[in-house]
mmCIF file of C-alpha atoms and ligand atoms in Angstrom:
data_model
loop_
_atom_site.group_PDB
_atom_site.id
_atom_site.type_symbol
_atom_site.label_atom_id
_atom_site.label_comp_id
_atom_site.label_asym_id
_atom_site.label_seq_id
_atom_site.Cartn_x
_atom_site.Cartn_y
_atom_site.Cartn_z
ATOM 1 C CA MET A 1 -0.001 0.003 0.002
ATOM 2 C CA SER A 2 1.485 3.349 -0.976
ATOM 3 C CA THR A 3 1.509 6.266 1.449
ATOM 4 C CA VAL A 4 1.573 9.928 0.504
ATOM 5 C CA ALA A 5 2.130 12.748 2.997
ATOM 6 C CA PRO A 6 -1.082 14.716 3.614
ATOM 7 C CA ARG A 7 -1.018 18.128 1.912
ATOM 8 C CA THR A 8 -0.934 20.050 5.188
ATOM 9 C CA ASP A 9 2.417 18.387 6.057
ATOM 10 C CA LEU A 10 4.034 19.216 2.751
ATOM 11 C CA ALA A 11 5.360 22.641 3.713
ATOM 12 C CA GLU A 12 6.976 21.129 6.795
ATOM 13 C CA CYS A 13 8.379 18.217 4.735
ATOM 14 C CA ALA A 14 9.855 20.674 2.237
ATOM 15 C CA GLU A 15 11.488 22.640 5.041
ATOM 16 C CA ILE A 16 12.979 19.511 6.629
ATOM 17 C CA PHE A 17 14.215 18.251 3.278
ATOM 18 C CA ARG A 18 15.755 21.611 2.460
ATOM 19 C CA SER A 19 17.632 21.768 5.752
ATOM 20 C CA LEU A 20 18.827 18.169 5.335
ATOM 21 C CA VAL A 21 20.148 18.754 1.827
ATOM 22 C CA GLU A 22 21.660 22.136 2.649
ATOM 23 C CA SER A 23 23.413 20.887 5.775
ATOM 24 C CA ARG A 24 25.116 17.950 4.046
ATOM 25 C CA ARG A 25 28.720 18.729 3.282
ATOM 26 C CA ALA A 26 31.707 16.545 2.443
ATOM 27 C CA VAL A 27 33.334 16.201 5.877
ATOM 28 C CA ARG A 28 37.053 15.364 5.965
ATOM 29 C CA ARG A 29 37.735 15.066 9.701
ATOM 30 C CA PHE A 30 35.783 12.860 12.088
ATOM 31 C CA THR A 31 35.832 12.175 15.812
ATOM 32 C CA ALA A 32 36.428 8.594 16.971
ATOM 33 C CA GLU A 33 32.812 8.244 18.180
ATOM 34 C CA ALA A 34 31.294 5.067 16.776
ATOM 35 C CA VAL A 35 28.089 5.042 14.768
ATOM 36 C CA PRO A 36 25.594 2.631 16.381
ATOM 37 C CA ASP A 37 24.728 -0.438 14.311
ATOM 38 C CA THR A 38 21.007 0.346 14.720
ATOM 39 C CA VAL A 39 21.558 3.700 13.019
ATOM 40 C CA ILE A 40 23.658 2.125 10.251
ATOM 41 C CA ARG A 41 20.992 -0.500 9.618
ATOM 42 C CA ASP A 42 18.194 2.068 9.480
ATOM 43 C CA CYS A 43 20.166 4.287 7.101
ATOM 44 C CA LEU A 44 20.791 1.293 4.836
ATOM 45 C CA GLU A 45 17.056 0.455 4.930
ATOM 46 C CA LEU A 46 16.379 4.019 3.761
ATOM 47 C CA ALA A 47 19.128 3.885 1.120
ATOM 48 C CA VAL A 48 17.631 0.833 -0.547
ATOM 49 C CA LEU A 49 14.337 2.671 -0.943
ATOM 50 C CA ALA A 50 16.116 4.522 -3.742
ATOM 51 C CA PRO A 51 14.671 3.900 -7.200
ATOM 52 C CA SER A 52 16.513 1.460 -9.430
ATOM 53 C CA SER A 53 16.252 0.464 -13.062
ATOM 54 C CA CYS A 54 13.411 -2.103 -13.350
ATOM 55 C CA ASN A 55 13.662 -2.342 -9.564
ATOM 56 C CA LEU A 56 16.606 -4.728 -9.968
ATOM 57 C CA GLN A 57 18.522 -3.083 -7.103
ATOM 58 C CA PRO A 58 22.026 -3.704 -8.485
ATOM 59 C CA TRP A 59 23.849 -2.617 -5.326
ATOM 60 C CA SER A 60 25.525 -3.969 -2.235
ATOM 61 C CA PHE A 61 27.281 -2.463 0.769
ATOM 62 C CA HIS A 62 30.245 -3.504 2.898
ATOM 63 C CA VAL A 63 29.933 -1.954 6.354
ATOM 64 C CA VAL A 64 33.357 -1.619 7.977
ATOM 65 C CA ARG A 65 33.711 -0.805 11.706
ATOM 66 C CA ASN A 66 36.536 -3.215 12.537
ATOM 67 C CA PRO A 67 39.548 -1.069 13.565
ATOM 68 C CA ASP A 68 42.107 -3.272 11.751
ATOM 69 C CA LEU A 69 40.123 -3.176 8.542
ATOM 70 C CA LEU A 70 39.541 0.570 8.909
ATOM 71 C CA GLN A 71 43.271 1.110 9.175
ATOM 72 C CA GLN A 72 43.855 -0.950 6.060
ATOM 73 C CA LEU A 73 41.146 1.014 4.257
ATOM 74 C CA GLN A 74 42.791 4.257 5.149
ATOM 75 C CA HIS A 75 45.871 3.027 3.320
ATOM 76 C CA VAL A 76 43.664 1.906 0.397
ATOM 77 C CA CYS A 77 42.195 5.455 0.356
ATOM 78 C CA LEU A 78 45.671 6.878 -0.259
ATOM 79 C CA GLY A 79 45.915 8.037 3.368
ATOM 80 C CA GLN A 80 43.371 10.788 2.863
ATOM 81 C CA SER A 81 42.009 12.291 6.066
ATOM 82 C CA ALA A 82 38.329 11.594 5.388
ATOM 83 C CA ALA A 83 39.209 7.907 5.492
ATOM 84 C CA LYS A 84 40.140 8.143 9.192
ATOM 85 C CA ALA A 85 36.443 7.741 10.017
ATOM 86 C CA PRO A 86 34.977 5.309 12.571
ATOM 87 C CA LEU A 87 32.792 3.862 9.821
ATOM 88 C CA ILE A 88 33.411 3.259 6.145
ATOM 89 C CA ILE A 89 30.797 1.822 3.827
ATOM 90 C CA ALA A 90 31.925 0.490 0.473
ATOM 91 C CA VAL A 91 29.141 1.009 -2.045
ATOM 92 C CA LEU A 92 29.222 -1.501 -4.893
ATOM 93 C CA ALA A 93 27.368 -1.625 -8.198
ATOM 94 C CA HIS A 94 26.581 -5.028 -9.733
ATOM 95 C CA PRO A 95 26.202 -5.221 -13.509
ATOM 96 C CA ASN A 96 25.854 -9.026 -13.355
ATOM 97 C CA THR A 97 23.196 -9.691 -10.745
ATOM 98 C CA TRP A 98 20.178 -8.821 -12.926
ATOM 99 C CA LYS A 99 19.285 -12.487 -13.568
ATOM 100 C CA GLN A 100 19.087 -13.408 -9.908
ATOM 101 C CA ALA A 101 17.320 -10.083 -9.242
ATOM 102 C CA CYS A 102 14.617 -10.920 -11.812
ATOM 103 C CA ALA A 103 14.005 -14.215 -10.003
ATOM 104 C CA ASP A 104 14.021 -12.459 -6.632
ATOM 105 C CA VAL A 105 11.431 -9.873 -7.710
ATOM 106 C CA LEU A 106 9.063 -12.716 -8.644
ATOM 107 C CA ARG A 107 9.893 -14.710 -5.502
ATOM 108 C CA LEU A 108 9.414 -11.747 -3.172
ATOM 109 C CA TRP A 109 6.465 -10.103 -4.946
ATOM 110 C CA PRO A 110 4.485 -8.454 -2.109
ATOM 111 C CA GLU A 111 1.055 -9.744 -3.156
ATOM 112 C CA PRO A 112 -0.405 -13.273 -3.023
ATOM 113 C CA ALA A 113 -0.140 -13.663 -6.822
ATOM 114 C CA VAL A 114 2.357 -12.172 -9.244
ATOM 115 C CA PRO A 115 0.441 -10.216 -11.925
ATOM 116 C CA LYS A 116 0.782 -11.791 -15.387
ATOM 117 C CA ALA A 117 2.366 -8.672 -16.891
ATOM 118 C CA ILE A 118 4.983 -8.587 -14.125
ATOM 119 C CA ASP A 119 5.730 -12.275 -14.531
ATOM 120 C CA HIS A 120 6.127 -11.820 -18.282
ATOM 121 C CA PHE A 121 8.329 -8.769 -17.855
ATOM 122 C CA TYR A 122 10.813 -10.390 -15.482
ATOM 123 C CA LYS A 123 10.880 -13.696 -17.359
ATOM 124 C CA ASN A 124 11.124 -12.284 -20.882
ATOM 125 C CA SER A 125 11.520 -8.532 -21.397
ATOM 126 C CA ALA A 126 14.118 -7.891 -18.682
ATOM 127 C CA PRO A 127 16.354 -10.833 -19.654
ATOM 128 C CA PHE A 128 16.153 -9.703 -23.272
ATOM 129 C CA GLN A 129 17.185 -6.212 -22.240
ATOM 130 C CA TYR A 130 20.037 -7.168 -19.897
ATOM 131 C CA ASN A 131 21.496 -10.406 -21.228
ATOM 132 C CA GLN A 132 24.481 -9.297 -23.323
ATOM 133 C CA GLY A 133 25.706 -12.868 -23.846
ATOM 134 C CA TRP A 134 29.219 -14.249 -23.535
ATOM 135 C CA MET A 135 31.766 -11.464 -24.150
ATOM 136 C CA GLY A 136 28.809 -9.244 -25.111
ATOM 137 C CA TRP A 137 27.982 -11.051 -28.391
ATOM 138 C CA ARG A 138 24.232 -10.770 -27.792
ATOM 139 C CA GLY A 139 24.633 -7.054 -27.161
ATOM 140 C CA LEU A 140 26.349 -6.747 -30.528
ATOM 141 C CA LEU A 141 23.384 -8.384 -32.255
ATOM 142 C CA LYS A 142 20.938 -6.279 -30.280
ATOM 143 C CA ARG A 143 22.763 -3.097 -31.303
ATOM 144 C CA GLN A 144 22.267 -3.973 -34.980
ATOM 145 C CA MET A 145 18.640 -4.895 -34.356
ATOM 146 C CA VAL A 146 17.971 -1.685 -32.473
ATOM 147 C CA ARG A 147 19.569 0.341 -35.256
ATOM 148 C CA LEU A 148 17.137 -1.189 -37.767
ATOM 149 C CA ILE A 149 14.038 -0.928 -35.582
ATOM 150 C CA GLY A 150 15.067 2.583 -34.590
ATOM 151 C CA LEU A 151 14.822 3.732 -38.221
ATOM 152 C CA ARG A 152 11.042 3.445 -37.971
ATOM 153 C CA SER A 153 10.135 3.939 -34.320
ATOM 154 C CA PRO A 154 11.516 5.014 -30.962
ATOM 155 C CA VAL A 155 13.457 2.229 -29.287
ATOM 156 C CA MET A 156 15.467 1.867 -26.107
ATOM 157 C CA ARG A 157 19.059 1.767 -27.335
ATOM 158 C CA THR A 158 20.891 0.851 -24.157
ATOM 159 C CA PRO A 159 22.117 -1.149 -22.351
ATOM 160 C CA ASN A 160 23.374 -3.238 -25.257
ATOM 161 C CA SER A 161 26.970 -3.975 -24.276
ATOM 162 C CA LEU A 162 28.892 -5.107 -21.216
ATOM 163 C CA GLU A 163 30.204 -1.567 -20.787
ATOM 164 C CA GLN A 164 26.679 -0.171 -20.877
ATOM 165 C CA MET A 165 25.685 -2.700 -18.223
ATOM 166 C CA ARG A 166 28.352 -1.204 -15.959
ATOM 167 C CA LEU A 167 26.870 2.232 -16.459
ATOM 168 C CA TRP A 168 23.390 0.774 -15.935
ATOM 169 C CA ALA A 169 24.367 -0.591 -12.521
ATOM 170 C CA VAL A 170 26.314 2.491 -11.458
ATOM 171 C CA LYS A 171 23.361 4.829 -12.209
ATOM 172 C CA SER A 172 20.992 3.137 -9.775
ATOM 173 C CA THR A 173 23.665 2.510 -7.160
ATOM 174 C CA ALA A 174 24.689 6.173 -7.096
ATOM 175 C CA LEU A 175 21.095 7.077 -6.195
ATOM 176 C CA ALA A 176 21.217 4.671 -3.260
ATOM 177 C CA ALA A 177 24.531 6.194 -2.170
ATOM 178 C CA GLN A 178 23.013 9.674 -2.117
ATOM 179 C CA SER A 179 20.023 8.443 -0.094
ATOM 180 C CA LEU A 180 22.465 6.783 2.300
ATOM 181 C CA MET A 181 24.322 10.072 2.836
ATOM 182 C CA LEU A 182 21.098 11.957 3.494
ATOM 183 C CA ALA A 183 19.888 9.252 5.849
ATOM 184 C CA PHE A 184 23.074 9.586 7.965
ATOM 185 C CA GLN A 185 22.688 13.362 7.829
ATOM 186 C CA SER A 186 19.174 13.035 9.233
ATOM 187 C CA TYR A 187 20.665 11.142 12.203
ATOM 188 C CA GLY A 188 23.266 13.872 12.795
ATOM 189 C CA TYR A 189 26.175 11.973 11.214
ATOM 190 C CA SER A 190 28.242 13.478 8.446
ATOM 191 C CA THR A 191 29.679 11.743 5.411
ATOM 192 C CA CYS A 192 32.318 12.017 2.754
ATOM 193 C CA PRO A 193 31.933 10.107 -0.510
ATOM 194 C CA MET A 194 35.372 8.984 -1.706
ATOM 195 C CA GLU A 195 36.460 7.764 -5.102
ATOM 196 C CA GLY A 196 40.070 8.422 -4.214
ATOM 197 C CA PHE A 197 41.038 4.825 -3.493
ATOM 198 C CA ASP A 198 42.967 1.964 -5.022
ATOM 199 C CA GLU A 199 40.380 -0.469 -6.383
ATOM 200 C CA LYS A 200 42.847 -3.338 -6.652
ATOM 201 C CA ARG A 201 43.970 -2.983 -3.038
ATOM 202 C CA LEU A 202 40.361 -2.563 -1.904
ATOM 203 C CA LYS A 203 39.668 -6.016 -3.305
ATOM 204 C CA GLN A 204 42.541 -7.389 -1.230
ATOM 205 C CA VAL A 205 41.004 -5.975 1.965
ATOM 206 C CA LEU A 206 37.297 -6.708 1.414
ATOM 207 C CA PRO A 207 35.707 -9.830 -0.117
ATOM 208 C CA ILE A 208 34.280 -8.067 -3.156
ATOM 209 C CA GLN A 209 32.227 -10.182 -5.512
ATOM 210 C CA LYS A 210 33.659 -10.773 -8.990
ATOM 211 C CA GLY A 211 32.310 -8.224 -11.470
ATOM 212 C CA ALA A 212 31.208 -5.755 -8.775
ATOM 213 C CA ILE A 213 32.206 -2.105 -9.205
ATOM 214 C CA PRO A 214 33.128 -0.208 -6.050
ATOM 215 C CA ILE A 215 31.632 3.151 -6.961
ATOM 216 C CA MET A 216 32.608 4.936 -3.771
ATOM 217 C CA LEU A 217 33.688 4.474 -0.190
ATOM 218 C CA LEU A 218 31.545 6.442 2.185
ATOM 219 C CA ALA A 219 33.214 7.793 5.330
ATOM 220 C CA VAL A 220 30.707 8.357 8.132
ATOM 221 C CA GLY A 221 30.936 9.887 11.598
ATOM 222 C CA ILE A 222 30.618 12.928 13.815
ATOM 223 C CA PRO A 223 32.486 15.923 12.349
ATOM 224 C CA GLY A 224 35.737 16.783 14.141
ATOM 225 C CA GLU A 225 37.639 20.080 14.330
ATOM 226 C CA ARG A 226 37.881 22.006 11.054
ATOM 227 C CA ALA A 227 35.927 19.189 9.423
ATOM 228 C CA ILE A 228 34.889 21.116 6.323
ATOM 229 C CA TYR A 229 37.782 22.315 4.221
ATOM 230 C CA ASN A 230 36.184 24.872 1.907
ATOM 231 C CA PRO A 231 33.093 27.063 1.637
ATOM 232 C CA ARG A 232 30.352 25.612 -0.523
ATOM 233 C CA LEU A 233 30.693 26.402 -4.207
ATOM 234 C CA ARG A 234 28.146 25.662 -6.904
ATOM 235 C CA PHE A 235 28.068 26.981 -10.472
ATOM 236 C CA PRO A 236 25.169 29.331 -11.296
ATOM 237 C CA LEU A 237 22.088 27.183 -11.906
ATOM 238 C CA ASP A 238 21.406 28.640 -15.350
ATOM 239 C CA GLN A 239 24.742 27.279 -16.514
ATOM 240 C CA SER A 240 23.411 23.741 -16.205
ATOM 241 C CA VAL A 241 19.649 24.053 -16.737
ATOM 242 C CA SER A 242 17.751 24.422 -20.004
ATOM 243 C CA TRP A 243 14.088 25.256 -19.877
ATOM 244 C CA HIS A 244 11.804 24.174 -22.770
HETATM 245 C C1 FMN B 1 31.900 10.486 -6.670
HETATM 246 C C2 FMN B 1 32.554 11.393 -5.663
HETATM 247 C C3 FMN B 1 33.855 11.151 -5.282
HETATM 248 C C4 FMN B 1 34.472 11.952 -4.303
HETATM 249 N N1 FMN B 1 35.723 11.616 -3.862
HETATM 250 C C5 FMN B 1 36.263 12.301 -2.844
HETATM 251 C C6 FMN B 1 37.487 11.875 -2.273
HETATM 252 O O1 FMN B 1 38.077 10.879 -2.662
HETATM 253 N N2 FMN B 1 37.994 12.586 -1.239
HETATM 254 C C7 FMN B 1 37.362 13.692 -0.737
HETATM 255 O O2 FMN B 1 37.871 14.285 0.212
HETATM 256 N N3 FMN B 1 36.181 14.123 -1.263
HETATM 257 C C8 FMN B 1 35.622 13.437 -2.280
HETATM 258 N N4 FMN B 1 34.395 13.816 -2.789
HETATM 259 C C9 FMN B 1 33.698 14.964 -2.201
HETATM 260 C C10 FMN B 1 33.676 16.174 -3.148
HETATM 261 O O3 FMN B 1 34.959 16.745 -3.253
HETATM 262 C C11 FMN B 1 32.627 17.157 -2.615
HETATM 263 O O4 FMN B 1 31.377 16.564 -2.627
HETATM 264 C C12 FMN B 1 32.601 18.442 -3.455
HETATM 265 O O5 FMN B 1 33.811 19.149 -3.324
HETATM 266 C C13 FMN B 1 31.464 19.362 -3.060
HETATM 267 O O6 FMN B 1 31.479 19.648 -1.682
HETATM 268 P P1 FMN B 1 30.203 19.410 -0.755
HETATM 269 O O7 FMN B 1 29.847 17.931 -0.880
HETATM 270 O O8 FMN B 1 30.661 19.751 0.653
HETATM 271 O O9 FMN B 1 29.094 20.276 -1.229
HETATM 272 C C14 FMN B 1 33.777 13.050 -3.751
HETATM 273 C C15 FMN B 1 32.459 13.298 -4.169
HETATM 274 C C16 FMN B 1 31.850 12.473 -5.089
HETATM 275 C C17 FMN B 1 30.418 12.704 -5.462
#
């Protein structure tokens, strides 16, 4: 059953959302205070409410609080100060889990019977869309097919290669990562998304599934002294927005 905030609450919701978004900054220095597991779990529950392509949820998270592992991760993160946090969450995108995810959607469908259209979609349409075949050979065929069909009518042109599957997974996972940051912010914890790390060494520290893409490591904690390095800077909105 879907729930929508009553209209009278909307102004308050907008205000809370604004303050949450505006208060989030990339924090580079944290205190040693641990983040409770209950908070971490709730934030992850909120993060996975993010939308994902065909609801296939191509993400996973490694939650690291173990001091030895944290120390190793700091090294993996090139010694940067944000990585000296009491909690680091590795956010991974999975281009190859779509098949299992299709089965899981049908297995976990939240109604007594799976609607026919849903069943058909996850058994036929989704596999057609996402199966790129061995070394991407199917994707190659699909690209030619799409080119022909596309001459006459609109057609979805991606993902039709292994590389496009990587982008496909990263798109949805990045949305979950942003929700995760805002969730921690709502609990009073700050974050720093980090892509400054050595992916190869990361895989030596954490048991990362073959084919998974670590899109960012998220440092989380209570801000320490001089935790924010620079004032906020954003380009003028009109530079990046076109109105039609
Ligand atoms: C994908 C991504 C990777 C980032 N990597 C790092 C990083 O490795 N180290 C770091 O200190 N900040 C990192 N940042 C934080 C950005 O530098 C920061 O978000 C940006 O300067 C804007 O500042 P604000 O988030 O405080 O508004 C990263 C941000 C994103 C979205």
